[in-house]
Amino acid sequence: QIQEVYRLQGVGINDKHIEVIIRQMLQKVMITRPGETTFVLGEMADLFEVREENAKLINAGKVPADFELHLQGITKASLTTRSFISAASFQETTRVLTEAATMGKTDHLGGLKENVIVGRLIPAGTGGILRQMRQGNLAKDITPEIQ
């Protein structure tokens, strides 16, 4: 149905672009049963963080949290991203930066947008390979030895 709205206007959009937007809108979850996690009943948490915490608990033989996906609007989803620099570039800049400063947040510059904002190579393509090499995730010397 989303595609139909755009097609009526003469605009074609690939499904993958809509999927990316929907994934961002579903990045928050509501904790319905905290299990043995640090989450609180009714807390809104990041889906990635809950899944990561649950995986650790399952491996340790403990009770993971139960949660329900929470659909956010596009604006709210953009403001609740993990990167406060990315969120500040969208709307409510003063509020986002003030909240980040008072909470002592650190932005690890993991996404494309925040790296462009601060003038660094993006973590994709050549920039991604260089970043992995610096972190030691790739072999130190990717060229074979010549004898």
C-alpha atoms as one frame of an Amber mdcrd trajectory, in Angstrom:
protein
   0.000   0.000   0.000   2.893   2.349   0.704   4.281   1.656  -2.764   0.880
   2.411  -4.313   0.787   5.920  -2.802   4.145   6.731  -4.370   3.303   5.069
  -7.706   0.169   7.227  -8.015   2.481  10.255  -7.847   4.762   8.769 -10.520
   7.518   7.878  -8.062   9.076   4.437  -7.909  10.749   3.372  -4.674  12.611
   0.118  -4.170  11.262  -2.057  -1.345  14.628  -2.040   0.436  14.304   1.704
   1.113  10.916   1.231   2.743  12.331  -1.707   4.742  15.119   0.516   6.122
  12.592   3.121   7.262  10.351   0.483   8.887  13.365  -1.059  10.660  14.209
   2.358  12.132  10.600   2.834  13.223  10.705  -0.540  15.044  14.053  -0.047
  16.827  12.430   0.429  20.249  10.738  -2.248  22.357   8.668  -2.232  25.545
   9.807  -4.639  28.243   6.856  -6.877  29.232   8.796  -9.167  31.574  12.330
  -8.150  32.631  13.508 -11.645  33.565  17.004 -11.443  35.069  18.033  -8.379
  33.048  18.665  -4.842  34.247  15.567  -3.637  32.367  12.420  -2.532  34.194
   8.833  -3.572  33.412   7.337  -1.090  30.940  10.720   0.402  30.013  11.301
   1.490  26.425  14.645   0.076  25.322  16.678  -0.298  22.150  15.942  -3.589
  20.354  19.640  -4.233  19.706  20.529  -3.751  23.387  17.727  -6.048  24.589
  18.697  -8.784  22.125  22.357  -8.461  23.127  21.502  -8.657  26.848  19.160
 -11.617  26.268  21.833 -13.532  24.340  24.273 -13.126  27.245  21.658 -14.313
  29.750  20.673 -17.330  27.662  24.338 -18.349  27.361  24.641 -18.044  31.154
  21.488 -20.134  31.690  19.496 -17.209  33.082  16.011 -15.885  32.266  15.925
 -13.368  29.362  13.535 -10.429  29.068  10.288 -10.582  27.104   9.387  -7.558
  25.017   6.978  -6.181  22.433   8.013  -4.169  19.396   6.985  -0.524  19.635
   6.165   1.320  16.403   7.479   4.901  16.479   6.762   7.676  14.041   9.546
   8.675  11.650  10.369  11.864  13.585  10.499  10.122  16.963  12.589   7.275
  15.522  15.112   9.781  14.163  15.381  11.507  17.540  15.887   8.274  19.499
  18.741   6.882  17.440  21.834   5.559  19.245  23.915   8.463  17.887  23.125
  11.787  19.537  25.042  13.630  16.787  22.756  12.101  14.169  19.671  12.914
  16.265  20.830  16.510  16.848  21.229  17.074  13.117  17.562  16.273  12.557
  15.394  18.303  14.973  15.405  19.681  18.500  19.178  20.216  18.317  19.489
  22.137  21.593  17.440  19.605  23.562  19.284  16.592  22.112  22.747  18.076
  22.750  21.813  19.289  26.252  20.470  15.857  27.186  23.587  14.143  25.789
  25.882  16.498  27.715  24.048  16.179  31.034  23.971  12.383  30.743  27.660
  12.219  29.782  26.933  10.374  26.541  29.660   9.406  24.093  29.000   9.048
  20.369  31.085   6.255  18.878  30.523   7.545  15.318  29.304   4.175  14.053
  26.981   5.411  11.312  27.353   7.210   8.008  25.557  10.426   8.975  27.567
  11.256  12.096  30.865  10.602  10.292  29.878  12.961   7.467  28.900  15.625
  10.039  32.320  15.526  11.740  34.230  15.267   8.442  35.524  11.694   8.747
  35.516   8.840   6.246  32.255   6.931   6.376  32.418   3.371   7.764  31.532
   1.859   4.386  33.472   1.050   1.239  37.101   2.167   1.404  36.477   4.021
   4.670  35.092   0.843   6.223  38.110  -1.228   5.232  40.535   1.388   6.560
  38.611   1.531   9.848  38.725  -2.270  10.216  42.456  -2.288   9.502  43.032
   0.336  12.204  41.019  -1.734  14.670  43.030  -4.852  13.807  40.046  -6.722
  12.381  41.830  -7.324   9.094  45.283  -8.729   8.563  48.065  -6.183   9.160
  49.389  -6.644   5.648  46.828  -7.587   3.030  49.417  -8.033   0.284  51.063
 -11.458  -0.043  54.775 -11.781   0.558  56.870 -11.853  -2.591  59.881 -14.114
  -2.408
